[in-house]
């Protein structure tokens, strides 16, 4: 395991799920209370499905499949769920501010951010060269007529996903350090002017938001430093923060309660599509199923290659720093109450229980096992700008994760084109926001039920 993944950031404990009462007997009998999760008429309840990958997307997919009455086995090469891209992500849950990384005008902004100090986007040296074809496809996806369709698809999925997350939170009585409220901080009037196209999209989509002045910002987040220039902020009250890894562990337990099995330390080496698709694992065994769902992030490229398929799926690396909150007797805890993003630097600061997490600095190419000190300095600098002295940085844990990203910024859901192989891939930096909705859509599709979402712009057809 890479050094950046060794630490147990935000360990999960048994007290995280609230006490389950007997008001709903279905919960105590291990059955989902939501009647919409009953199997489709005429479909066997013994359909066997393999899920490859146990990140947040894989775990939510396993739960939704099991909730439909299917027999689910999850294969994960690590020794736990959420051990890679979901391990220490930003934690932001934002249906309102999610958007593909392909907005018109973003090409110029990307070049500016590559050259800025500190850089919000970095190229991983010579390791970025193999990603030039991906960058070319991204460049073409920034055209207004292409971006509009992808943005609409992503926002539909994000809204549906956040609704499903709230439903699961209520249904299963989950507590994963969630807090409402998201502020996008705009340091200067120029930042506010640049935000106008995004604000127009929020109005067009009917997303609840307000543009607030600096005084109102500091009412919402009293810990913000008065020394740092602040022109305004975008307040999204229905968005917020939650511990992605914590949620994954809780939902894994719920999936197991419904009968799902998890095989950890088990690497899937190849696939064979067909009416009864098979997968081969590192121990030399071959396993047969009725369907195989790939949720394996960038590792899916090798598996797809084994059946002659190719997706333009690339790792965009993200960084985070997680540190305990500094407590001072007689004073309220410092740091953020919920979630914030410094729009100019594209860095988020979130509160996760008694910890503060700072995340950002996207890297194209690079190595997963090597964290550039300059990226960490950028994160610490933004934290010190807004919340000086709020975190015990000597106890900080550093992380770098590969976020599987497609050039147009939207994930790919549904049939792969190879018989028996299904896809739930490419969520990029929005995996936490999109996971629950993507899983629900995928499970309904595999089970042969009516899909509860317009799938335009989300299937593999757009990539061919």
Tab-separated table of C-alpha atoms in Angstrom:
chain	number	residue	atom	x	y	z
A	1	UNK	CA	0.000	0.000	0.000
A	2	UNK	CA	1.399	3.466	-0.846
A	3	UNK	CA	2.608	5.452	2.122
A	4	UNK	CA	-0.060	8.087	1.507
A	5	UNK	CA	-2.755	5.475	2.203
A	6	UNK	CA	-1.409	3.856	5.367
A	7	UNK	CA	-3.035	6.101	7.923
A	8	UNK	CA	-6.583	5.425	9.071
A	9	UNK	CA	-7.970	8.923	8.557
A	10	UNK	CA	-11.282	9.243	10.346
A	11	UNK	CA	-11.504	5.677	11.654
A	12	UNK	CA	-15.003	4.232	11.754
A	13	UNK	CA	-16.419	2.997	15.030
A	14	UNK	CA	-19.518	1.105	15.962
A	15	UNK	CA	-21.223	4.114	17.542
A	16	UNK	CA	-21.568	5.901	14.225
A	17	UNK	CA	-24.968	4.492	13.369
A	18	UNK	CA	-27.716	5.722	15.648
A	19	UNK	CA	-29.612	3.180	17.688
A	20	UNK	CA	-32.147	1.348	15.542
A	21	UNK	CA	-35.589	1.259	17.119
A	22	UNK	CA	-38.303	-1.301	16.453
A	23	UNK	CA	-40.797	1.216	15.064
A	24	UNK	CA	-40.222	-0.266	11.609
A	25	UNK	CA	-40.074	-4.070	11.893
A	26	UNK	CA	-38.612	-4.419	8.393
A	27	UNK	CA	-35.386	-2.803	9.561
A	28	UNK	CA	-34.967	-5.336	12.368
A	29	UNK	CA	-35.649	-8.249	10.041
A	30	UNK	CA	-32.902	-7.095	7.698
A	31	UNK	CA	-35.255	-5.981	4.926
A	32	UNK	CA	-35.248	-2.561	3.268
A	33	UNK	CA	-38.181	-0.410	4.359
A	34	UNK	CA	-38.436	1.216	0.921
A	35	UNK	CA	-41.061	-0.763	-1.021
A	36	UNK	CA	-39.526	0.435	-4.299
A	37	UNK	CA	-36.613	-1.951	-3.710
A	38	UNK	CA	-38.729	-5.068	-4.224
A	39	UNK	CA	-37.539	-7.244	-7.121
A	40	UNK	CA	-39.179	-6.674	-10.503
A	41	UNK	CA	-42.080	-9.016	-11.286
A	42	UNK	CA	-40.920	-12.231	-12.905
A	43	UNK	CA	-37.197	-11.670	-12.205
A	44	UNK	CA	-35.372	-14.276	-10.176
A	45	UNK	CA	-34.135	-13.170	-6.777
A	46	UNK	CA	-31.076	-15.374	-7.248
A	47	UNK	CA	-29.468	-13.401	-10.070
A	48	UNK	CA	-25.764	-13.403	-9.190
A	49	UNK	CA	-23.848	-10.148	-9.694
A	50	UNK	CA	-20.159	-9.352	-9.170
A	51	UNK	CA	-19.096	-5.823	-8.307
A	52	UNK	CA	-15.427	-5.051	-8.969
A	53	UNK	CA	-14.162	-2.298	-6.688
A	54	UNK	CA	-15.220	-1.256	-3.175
A	55	UNK	CA	-14.753	2.491	-3.240
A	56	UNK	CA	-17.749	4.702	-2.527
A	57	UNK	CA	-19.195	3.884	-5.968
A	58	UNK	CA	-18.705	0.138	-5.552
A	59	UNK	CA	-20.141	0.020	-2.029
A	60	UNK	CA	-23.247	2.015	-2.940
A	61	UNK	CA	-23.722	-0.174	-6.022
A	62	UNK	CA	-23.451	-3.332	-3.918
A	63	UNK	CA	-26.048	-2.001	-1.485
A	64	UNK	CA	-28.541	-1.034	-4.194
A	65	UNK	CA	-28.180	-4.378	-5.973
A	66	UNK	CA	-28.638	-6.266	-2.709
A	67	UNK	CA	-31.647	-4.111	-1.844
A	68	UNK	CA	-33.262	-5.290	-5.085
A	69	UNK	CA	-32.871	-8.875	-3.939
A	70	UNK	CA	-29.876	-9.813	-6.104
A	71	UNK	CA	-27.017	-12.006	-4.867
A	72	UNK	CA	-23.978	-9.714	-4.734
A	73	UNK	CA	-20.266	-10.426	-4.355
A	74	UNK	CA	-17.801	-7.519	-4.202
A	75	UNK	CA	-14.151	-8.011	-5.188
A	76	UNK	CA	-11.660	-5.479	-3.819
A	77	UNK	CA	-7.876	-5.570	-4.155
A	78	UNK	CA	-7.338	-3.607	-0.933
A	79	UNK	CA	-8.127	-4.865	2.566
A	80	UNK	CA	-11.046	-2.507	3.213
A	81	UNK	CA	-13.694	-0.380	1.539
A	82	UNK	CA	-12.929	3.189	0.436
A	83	UNK	CA	-9.175	2.570	0.554
A	84	UNK	CA	-8.146	4.488	-2.579
A	85	UNK	CA	-9.873	7.443	-4.320
A	86	UNK	CA	-12.560	7.556	-1.580
A	87	UNK	CA	-10.102	7.401	1.314
A	88	UNK	CA	-9.614	11.081	2.179
A	89	UNK	CA	-11.531	13.108	-0.391
A	90	UNK	CA	-12.776	16.626	0.280
A	91	UNK	CA	-16.092	15.457	1.733
A	92	UNK	CA	-18.165	18.074	-0.103
A	93	UNK	CA	-21.700	17.047	-1.103
A	94	UNK	CA	-22.839	19.585	-3.673
A	95	UNK	CA	-25.588	18.982	-6.176
A	96	UNK	CA	-25.700	22.722	-6.805
A	97	UNK	CA	-22.053	23.395	-7.615
A	98	UNK	CA	-21.205	20.181	-9.447
A	99	UNK	CA	-20.212	20.791	-13.059
A	100	UNK	CA	-18.040	19.072	-15.677
A	101	UNK	CA	-14.480	20.282	-15.943
A	102	UNK	CA	-15.234	21.444	-19.490
A	103	UNK	CA	-16.959	24.814	-19.170
A	104	UNK	CA	-16.479	27.295	-22.055
A	105	UNK	CA	-13.649	29.604	-21.089
A	106	UNK	CA	-12.112	26.977	-18.812
A	107	UNK	CA	-9.325	26.294	-21.282
A	108	UNK	CA	-7.938	29.780	-20.675
A	109	UNK	CA	-8.543	29.473	-16.935
A	110	UNK	CA	-6.689	26.148	-16.894
A	111	UNK	CA	-3.665	27.709	-18.569
A	112	UNK	CA	-3.780	30.555	-16.053
A	113	UNK	CA	-4.018	28.111	-13.139
A	114	UNK	CA	-1.128	26.056	-14.479
A	115	UNK	CA	1.020	29.180	-14.483
A	116	UNK	CA	-0.268	30.696	-11.220
A	117	UNK	CA	1.518	30.483	-7.889
A	118	UNK	CA	0.272	28.549	-6.061
A	119	UNK	CA	-0.992	26.431	-8.935
A	120	UNK	CA	-4.539	25.059	-8.693
A	121	UNK	CA	-3.800	22.578	-11.500
A	122	UNK	CA	-0.463	20.896	-12.092
A	123	UNK	CA	1.075	18.713	-14.793
A	124	UNK	CA	2.933	15.684	-13.468
A	125	UNK	CA	6.079	16.269	-15.501
A	126	UNK	CA	6.935	13.679	-18.127
A	127	UNK	CA	4.270	11.391	-16.667
A	128	UNK	CA	1.662	13.727	-18.169
A	129	UNK	CA	2.729	12.942	-21.757
A	130	UNK	CA	0.661	9.727	-22.081
A	131	UNK	CA	-2.401	11.817	-21.198
A	132	UNK	CA	-2.066	14.173	-24.173
A	133	UNK	CA	-4.824	12.358	-26.150
A	134	UNK	CA	-7.079	12.659	-23.110
A	135	UNK	CA	-6.267	16.392	-22.839
A	136	UNK	CA	-7.131	16.841	-26.528
A	137	UNK	CA	-10.523	15.210	-26.018
A	138	UNK	CA	-11.056	17.399	-22.936
A	139	UNK	CA	-10.129	20.481	-24.997
A	140	UNK	CA	-12.780	19.589	-27.605
A	141	UNK	CA	-15.383	18.887	-24.892
A	142	UNK	CA	-15.050	22.512	-23.750
A	143	UNK	CA	-16.982	23.694	-26.821
A	144	UNK	CA	-20.254	25.339	-25.685
A	145	UNK	CA	-22.574	23.022	-27.630
A	146	UNK	CA	-20.856	19.932	-26.169
A	147	UNK	CA	-20.550	21.260	-22.635
A	148	UNK	CA	-24.224	22.175	-22.322
A	149	UNK	CA	-25.402	18.589	-22.722
A	150	UNK	CA	-22.826	17.188	-20.310
A	151	UNK	CA	-23.602	19.840	-17.707
A	152	UNK	CA	-27.323	19.078	-17.865
A	153	UNK	CA	-26.706	15.337	-17.523
A	154	UNK	CA	-24.357	15.822	-14.590
A	155	UNK	CA	-26.736	18.122	-12.740
A	156	UNK	CA	-29.647	15.704	-13.218
A	157	UNK	CA	-27.572	12.895	-11.785
A	158	UNK	CA	-26.222	15.008	-8.916
A	159	UNK	CA	-29.665	16.130	-7.842
A	160	UNK	CA	-31.030	12.596	-8.004
A	161	UNK	CA	-27.986	11.305	-6.119
A	162	UNK	CA	-28.283	13.767	-3.255
A	163	UNK	CA	-31.980	12.928	-2.921
A	164	UNK	CA	-31.098	9.226	-2.721
A	165	UNK	CA	-28.389	9.941	-0.147
A	166	UNK	CA	-30.884	11.785	2.044
A	167	UNK	CA	-33.333	8.919	1.630
A	168	UNK	CA	-30.747	6.348	2.699
A	169	UNK	CA	-29.638	8.516	5.619
A	170	UNK	CA	-33.198	8.677	6.889
A	171	UNK	CA	-34.107	5.081	6.072
A	172	UNK	CA	-31.009	3.531	7.657
A	173	UNK	CA	-30.485	6.182	10.367
A	174	UNK	CA	-26.897	6.865	9.346
A	175	UNK	CA	-24.590	9.367	10.995
A	176	UNK	CA	-21.472	10.105	8.943
A	177	UNK	CA	-20.414	13.537	10.281
A	178	UNK	CA	-22.692	15.378	7.867
A	179	UNK	CA	-23.337	19.108	8.170
A	180	UNK	CA	-25.370	21.400	5.880
A	181	UNK	CA	-24.016	24.538	4.266
A	182	UNK	CA	-21.488	25.292	1.521
A	183	UNK	CA	-19.801	28.631	0.887
A	184	UNK	CA	-17.843	29.431	-2.273
A	185	UNK	CA	-15.461	32.217	-1.231
A	186	UNK	CA	-14.677	34.982	-3.728
A	187	UNK	CA	-11.650	36.981	-2.638
A	188	UNK	CA	-11.891	39.833	-5.133
A	189	UNK	CA	-14.381	41.644	-7.331
A	190	UNK	CA	-12.659	39.976	-10.272
A	191	UNK	CA	-13.472	36.569	-8.774
A	192	UNK	CA	-17.081	37.690	-8.394
A	193	UNK	CA	-17.185	38.763	-12.052
A	194	UNK	CA	-15.744	35.402	-13.151
A	195	UNK	CA	-18.435	33.629	-11.134
A	196	UNK	CA	-21.311	35.221	-13.069
A	197	UNK	CA	-21.624	32.464	-15.721
A	198	UNK	CA	-21.750	29.869	-12.956
A	199	UNK	CA	-24.393	31.880	-11.107
A	200	UNK	CA	-26.454	32.029	-14.292
A	201	UNK	CA	-26.297	28.231	-14.512
A	202	UNK	CA	-27.448	27.924	-10.895
A	203	UNK	CA	-30.426	30.184	-11.616
A	204	UNK	CA	-31.223	28.262	-14.784
A	205	UNK	CA	-31.138	24.945	-12.896
A	206	UNK	CA	-33.279	26.299	-10.052
A	207	UNK	CA	-30.591	25.626	-7.440
A	208	UNK	CA	-31.185	27.405	-4.123
A	209	UNK	CA	-28.355	29.878	-3.562
A	210	UNK	CA	-27.549	33.430	-2.488
A	211	UNK	CA	-24.694	35.801	-3.199
A	212	UNK	CA	-23.735	37.184	0.206
A	213	UNK	CA	-21.339	39.925	1.253
A	214	UNK	CA	-18.321	39.527	3.529
A	215	UNK	CA	-20.271	40.406	6.676
A	216	UNK	CA	-22.866	37.714	6.011
A	217	UNK	CA	-20.088	35.228	5.218
A	218	UNK	CA	-18.604	35.755	8.638
A	219	UNK	CA	-21.983	35.254	10.256
A	220	UNK	CA	-22.286	31.909	8.501
A	221	UNK	CA	-18.670	30.974	9.229
A	222	UNK	CA	-17.528	32.996	12.267
A	223	UNK	CA	-14.046	31.490	12.189
A	224	UNK	CA	-13.058	33.143	8.904
A	225	UNK	CA	-9.999	35.340	9.312
A	226	UNK	CA	-10.810	39.080	9.114
A	227	UNK	CA	-7.321	39.646	7.720
A	228	UNK	CA	-7.985	37.865	4.419
A	229	UNK	CA	-9.630	39.881	1.665
A	230	UNK	CA	-13.175	38.722	0.915
A	231	UNK	CA	-15.437	40.380	-1.632
A	232	UNK	CA	-18.423	38.013	-1.508
A	233	UNK	CA	-19.444	34.373	-1.462
A	234	UNK	CA	-21.985	32.039	-3.016
A	235	UNK	CA	-24.022	30.358	-0.292
A	236	UNK	CA	-25.594	26.985	-1.132
A	237	UNK	CA	-27.617	26.065	1.975
A	238	UNK	CA	-28.810	22.693	0.661
A	239	UNK	CA	-25.277	21.445	-0.031
A	240	UNK	CA	-22.828	20.512	2.688
A	241	UNK	CA	-20.218	18.061	3.905
A	242	UNK	CA	-20.081	14.428	4.991
A	243	UNK	CA	-17.400	11.830	5.682
A	244	UNK	CA	-17.320	9.736	2.507
A	245	UNK	CA	-15.196	6.918	3.918
A	246	UNK	CA	-17.283	6.743	7.069
A	247	UNK	CA	-20.460	6.463	4.980
A	248	UNK	CA	-18.885	3.702	2.872
A	249	UNK	CA	-18.186	1.606	5.964
A	250	UNK	CA	-21.710	2.095	7.262
A	251	UNK	CA	-23.295	1.187	3.932
A	252	UNK	CA	-21.028	-1.846	3.581
A	253	UNK	CA	-22.512	-3.147	6.842
A	254	UNK	CA	-26.019	-2.530	5.495
A	255	UNK	CA	-25.169	-4.346	2.244
A	256	UNK	CA	-23.844	-7.290	4.241
A	257	UNK	CA	-27.047	-7.317	6.291
A	258	UNK	CA	-28.907	-7.747	2.998
A	259	UNK	CA	-26.664	-10.658	2.028
A	260	UNK	CA	-23.852	-9.044	0.004
A	261	UNK	CA	-20.426	-10.637	0.346
A	262	UNK	CA	-17.108	-8.771	0.265
A	263	UNK	CA	-13.842	-10.416	-0.812
A	264	UNK	CA	-10.951	-8.186	0.189
A	265	UNK	CA	-7.283	-8.577	-0.800
A	266	UNK	CA	-8.594	-10.105	-4.033
A	267	UNK	CA	-7.449	-8.641	-7.328
A	268	UNK	CA	-9.471	-9.230	-10.481
A	269	UNK	CA	-7.048	-9.884	-13.355
A	270	UNK	CA	-9.346	-10.322	-16.369
A	271	UNK	CA	-12.932	-10.623	-17.570
A	272	UNK	CA	-14.704	-12.802	-20.108
A	273	UNK	CA	-18.066	-11.428	-21.301
A	274	UNK	CA	-21.035	-13.555	-22.265
A	275	UNK	CA	-24.443	-14.748	-21.142
A	276	UNK	CA	-22.630	-15.994	-18.028
A	277	UNK	CA	-19.647	-13.618	-17.737
A	278	UNK	CA	-16.621	-14.733	-15.753
A	279	UNK	CA	-13.780	-13.011	-13.952
A	280	UNK	CA	-10.373	-14.401	-13.044
A	281	UNK	CA	-8.752	-13.444	-9.739
A	282	UNK	CA	-5.112	-13.305	-8.721
A	283	UNK	CA	-5.300	-16.662	-6.966
A	284	UNK	CA	-5.955	-18.360	-10.312
A	285	UNK	CA	-9.651	-19.001	-9.706
A	286	UNK	CA	-12.384	-18.232	-12.267
A	287	UNK	CA	-15.779	-17.043	-11.000
A	288	UNK	CA	-19.009	-17.138	-13.001
A	289	UNK	CA	-21.904	-14.688	-12.595
A	290	UNK	CA	-25.010	-13.466	-14.361
A	291	UNK	CA	-23.560	-9.929	-14.552
A	292	UNK	CA	-20.321	-8.124	-13.711
A	293	UNK	CA	-20.326	-4.435	-12.728
A	294	UNK	CA	-17.068	-2.488	-13.007
A	295	UNK	CA	-16.630	0.162	-10.302
A	296	UNK	CA	-12.861	-0.164	-10.208
A	297	UNK	CA	-11.811	3.402	-11.021
A	298	UNK	CA	-8.764	3.756	-13.245
A	299	UNK	CA	-7.941	0.073	-12.702
A	300	UNK	CA	-10.947	-0.664	-14.944
A	301	UNK	CA	-8.846	0.256	-17.995
A	302	UNK	CA	-6.851	-2.972	-17.774
A	303	UNK	CA	-9.976	-5.080	-17.262
A	304	UNK	CA	-11.734	-3.459	-20.198
A	305	UNK	CA	-8.643	-4.024	-22.340
A	306	UNK	CA	-8.868	-7.747	-21.517
A	307	UNK	CA	-12.217	-7.840	-23.394
A	308	UNK	CA	-11.197	-5.496	-26.196
A	309	UNK	CA	-12.859	-2.330	-24.903
A	310	UNK	CA	-11.258	1.039	-24.276
A	311	UNK	CA	-12.473	4.097	-22.415
A	312	UNK	CA	-10.671	7.472	-22.243
A	313	UNK	CA	-10.455	7.116	-18.443
A	314	UNK	CA	-7.541	8.940	-16.848
A	315	UNK	CA	-6.413	9.524	-13.251
A	316	UNK	CA	-6.621	13.144	-12.181
A	317	UNK	CA	-4.836	13.184	-8.856
A	318	UNK	CA	-6.211	15.130	-5.921
A	319	UNK	CA	-4.488	16.002	-2.641
A	320	UNK	CA	-5.725	16.488	0.890
A	321	UNK	CA	-4.458	17.343	4.357
A	322	UNK	CA	-6.390	16.180	7.429
A	323	UNK	CA	-5.544	17.543	10.881
A	324	UNK	CA	-7.189	17.652	14.325
A	325	UNK	CA	-8.969	20.838	15.385
A	326	UNK	CA	-7.013	22.930	17.900
A	327	UNK	CA	-9.090	23.327	21.084
A	328	UNK	CA	-8.555	26.355	23.331
A	329	UNK	CA	-10.219	26.390	26.755
A	330	UNK	CA	-12.973	28.967	27.034
A	331	UNK	CA	-13.247	29.489	23.279
A	332	UNK	CA	-15.484	27.879	20.658
A	333	UNK	CA	-13.751	25.351	18.376
A	334	UNK	CA	-11.966	27.177	15.531
A	335	UNK	CA	-12.157	26.287	11.883
A	336	UNK	CA	-15.132	25.853	9.566
A	337	UNK	CA	-18.596	24.774	10.645
A	338	UNK	CA	-19.317	22.915	7.396
A	339	UNK	CA	-17.826	23.255	3.885
A	340	UNK	CA	-16.111	26.079	2.021
A	341	UNK	CA	-14.267	26.450	-1.257
A	342	UNK	CA	-11.739	29.111	-2.180
A	343	UNK	CA	-12.858	29.646	-5.767
A	344	UNK	CA	-9.649	31.307	-6.916
A	345	UNK	CA	-7.433	28.449	-5.732
A	346	UNK	CA	-10.026	25.661	-6.154
A	347	UNK	CA	-9.268	24.441	-2.629
A	348	UNK	CA	-11.946	23.178	-0.234
A	349	UNK	CA	-11.887	23.366	3.557
A	350	UNK	CA	-14.297	21.104	5.409
A	351	UNK	CA	-15.157	20.156	8.973
A	352	UNK	CA	-15.366	16.405	9.640
A	353	UNK	CA	-16.111	15.903	13.316
A	354	UNK	CA	-13.033	16.959	15.257
A	355	UNK	CA	-10.870	17.233	12.135
A	356	UNK	CA	-10.339	19.794	9.398
A	357	UNK	CA	-9.682	18.630	5.852
A	358	UNK	CA	-8.156	20.800	3.128
A	359	UNK	CA	-8.284	19.384	-0.401
A	360	UNK	CA	-7.403	20.495	-3.901
A	361	UNK	CA	-4.499	20.934	-6.365
A	362	UNK	CA	-5.499	18.734	-9.308
A	363	UNK	CA	-2.605	16.969	-11.009
A	364	UNK	CA	-2.702	15.543	-14.531
A	365	UNK	CA	-0.260	12.664	-14.733
A	366	UNK	CA	2.180	12.303	-11.886
A	367	UNK	CA	2.711	9.347	-9.579
A	368	UNK	CA	0.267	8.184	-6.946
A	369	UNK	CA	2.998	7.292	-4.463
A	370	UNK	CA	4.692	10.686	-4.622
A	371	UNK	CA	3.204	13.865	-3.138
A	372	UNK	CA	4.807	17.058	-4.377
A	373	UNK	CA	5.681	19.321	-1.404
A	374	UNK	CA	4.519	22.310	-3.460
A	375	UNK	CA	0.989	20.873	-3.552
A	376	UNK	CA	0.968	20.547	0.232
A	377	UNK	CA	2.283	24.084	0.642
A	378	UNK	CA	-0.625	25.335	-1.476
A	379	UNK	CA	-3.151	23.585	0.770
A	380	UNK	CA	-1.547	24.813	3.985
A	381	UNK	CA	-1.364	28.360	2.609
A	382	UNK	CA	-5.098	28.476	1.861
A	383	UNK	CA	-5.925	26.994	5.273
A	384	UNK	CA	-3.757	29.609	6.986
A	385	UNK	CA	-5.382	32.392	4.966
A	386	UNK	CA	-8.883	31.540	6.161
A	387	UNK	CA	-8.417	29.752	9.495
A	388	UNK	CA	-4.971	30.571	10.919
A	389	UNK	CA	-4.001	28.333	13.826
A	390	UNK	CA	-7.238	26.328	13.662
A	391	UNK	CA	-5.604	22.945	13.031
A	392	UNK	CA	-2.858	20.967	14.758
A	393	UNK	CA	-0.783	20.739	11.604
A	394	UNK	CA	2.042	18.826	13.321
A	395	UNK	CA	-0.408	15.914	13.527
A	396	UNK	CA	-1.621	16.286	9.953
A	397	UNK	CA	-1.985	13.336	7.595
A	398	UNK	CA	-1.277	13.797	3.896
A	399	UNK	CA	-3.030	11.954	1.082
A	400	UNK	CA	-3.053	11.756	-2.685
A	401	UNK	CA	-5.704	9.877	-4.641
A	402	UNK	CA	-6.348	9.053	-8.296
A	403	UNK	CA	-9.793	10.300	-9.299
A	404	UNK	CA	-10.971	8.410	-12.428
A	405	UNK	CA	-12.076	11.064	-14.911
A	406	UNK	CA	-13.471	11.048	-18.437
A	407	UNK	CA	-12.666	13.987	-20.752
A	408	UNK	CA	-16.213	15.376	-20.783
A	409	UNK	CA	-16.469	15.274	-16.976
A	410	UNK	CA	-19.515	12.996	-16.688
A	411	UNK	CA	-19.442	9.353	-15.559
A	412	UNK	CA	-20.427	6.392	-17.729
A	413	UNK	CA	-23.309	4.243	-16.489
A	414	UNK	CA	-24.977	1.132	-17.832
A	415	UNK	CA	-24.112	-1.456	-20.478
A	416	UNK	CA	-20.513	-1.651	-21.672
A	417	UNK	CA	-21.371	-3.128	-25.076
A	418	UNK	CA	-19.855	-6.475	-24.028
A	419	UNK	CA	-22.496	-9.040	-22.949
A	420	UNK	CA	-22.916	-9.278	-19.199
A	421	UNK	CA	-20.488	-6.425	-18.354
A	422	UNK	CA	-21.825	-3.185	-16.878
A	423	UNK	CA	-20.100	0.128	-16.071
A	424	UNK	CA	-20.259	2.592	-13.182
A	425	UNK	CA	-17.096	4.594	-13.782
A	426	UNK	CA	-15.513	8.005	-14.300
A	427	UNK	CA	-17.026	10.161	-11.545
A	428	UNK	CA	-13.868	12.242	-11.124
A	429	UNK	CA	-13.738	14.622	-8.188
A	430	UNK	CA	-17.533	14.369	-7.763
A	431	UNK	CA	-17.648	10.681	-6.872
A	432	UNK	CA	-19.000	11.296	-3.363
A	433	UNK	CA	-21.760	13.561	-4.666
A	434	UNK	CA	-22.738	11.227	-7.525
A	435	UNK	CA	-22.282	7.798	-5.934
A	436	UNK	CA	-25.728	7.087	-4.482
A	437	UNK	CA	-27.615	8.155	-7.599
A	438	UNK	CA	-25.256	6.326	-9.961
A	439	UNK	CA	-25.603	3.157	-7.896
A	440	UNK	CA	-29.382	3.321	-7.901
A	441	UNK	CA	-29.519	3.860	-11.671
A	442	UNK	CA	-27.062	1.036	-12.339
A	443	UNK	CA	-28.861	-1.420	-10.052
A	444	UNK	CA	-32.234	-0.722	-11.642
A	445	UNK	CA	-30.695	-1.200	-15.102
A	446	UNK	CA	-29.011	-4.514	-14.248
A	447	UNK	CA	-32.221	-5.775	-12.622
A	448	UNK	CA	-34.184	-4.987	-15.789
A	449	UNK	CA	-36.348	-2.357	-14.132
A	450	UNK	CA	-37.374	1.074	-15.337
A	451	UNK	CA	-34.506	3.525	-14.861
A	452	UNK	CA	-35.544	6.470	-12.633
A	453	UNK	CA	-33.489	9.050	-14.531
A	454	UNK	CA	-33.003	10.438	-18.028
A	455	UNK	CA	-29.757	8.743	-19.096
A	456	UNK	CA	-28.940	11.107	-21.971
A	457	UNK	CA	-25.229	11.917	-21.886
A	458	UNK	CA	-24.397	9.284	-19.240
A	459	UNK	CA	-24.069	6.052	-21.234
A	460	UNK	CA	-21.069	4.592	-23.056
A	461	UNK	CA	-22.606	5.484	-26.429
A	462	UNK	CA	-21.383	9.070	-26.162
A	463	UNK	CA	-17.755	7.901	-25.981
A	464	UNK	CA	-17.770	5.794	-29.134
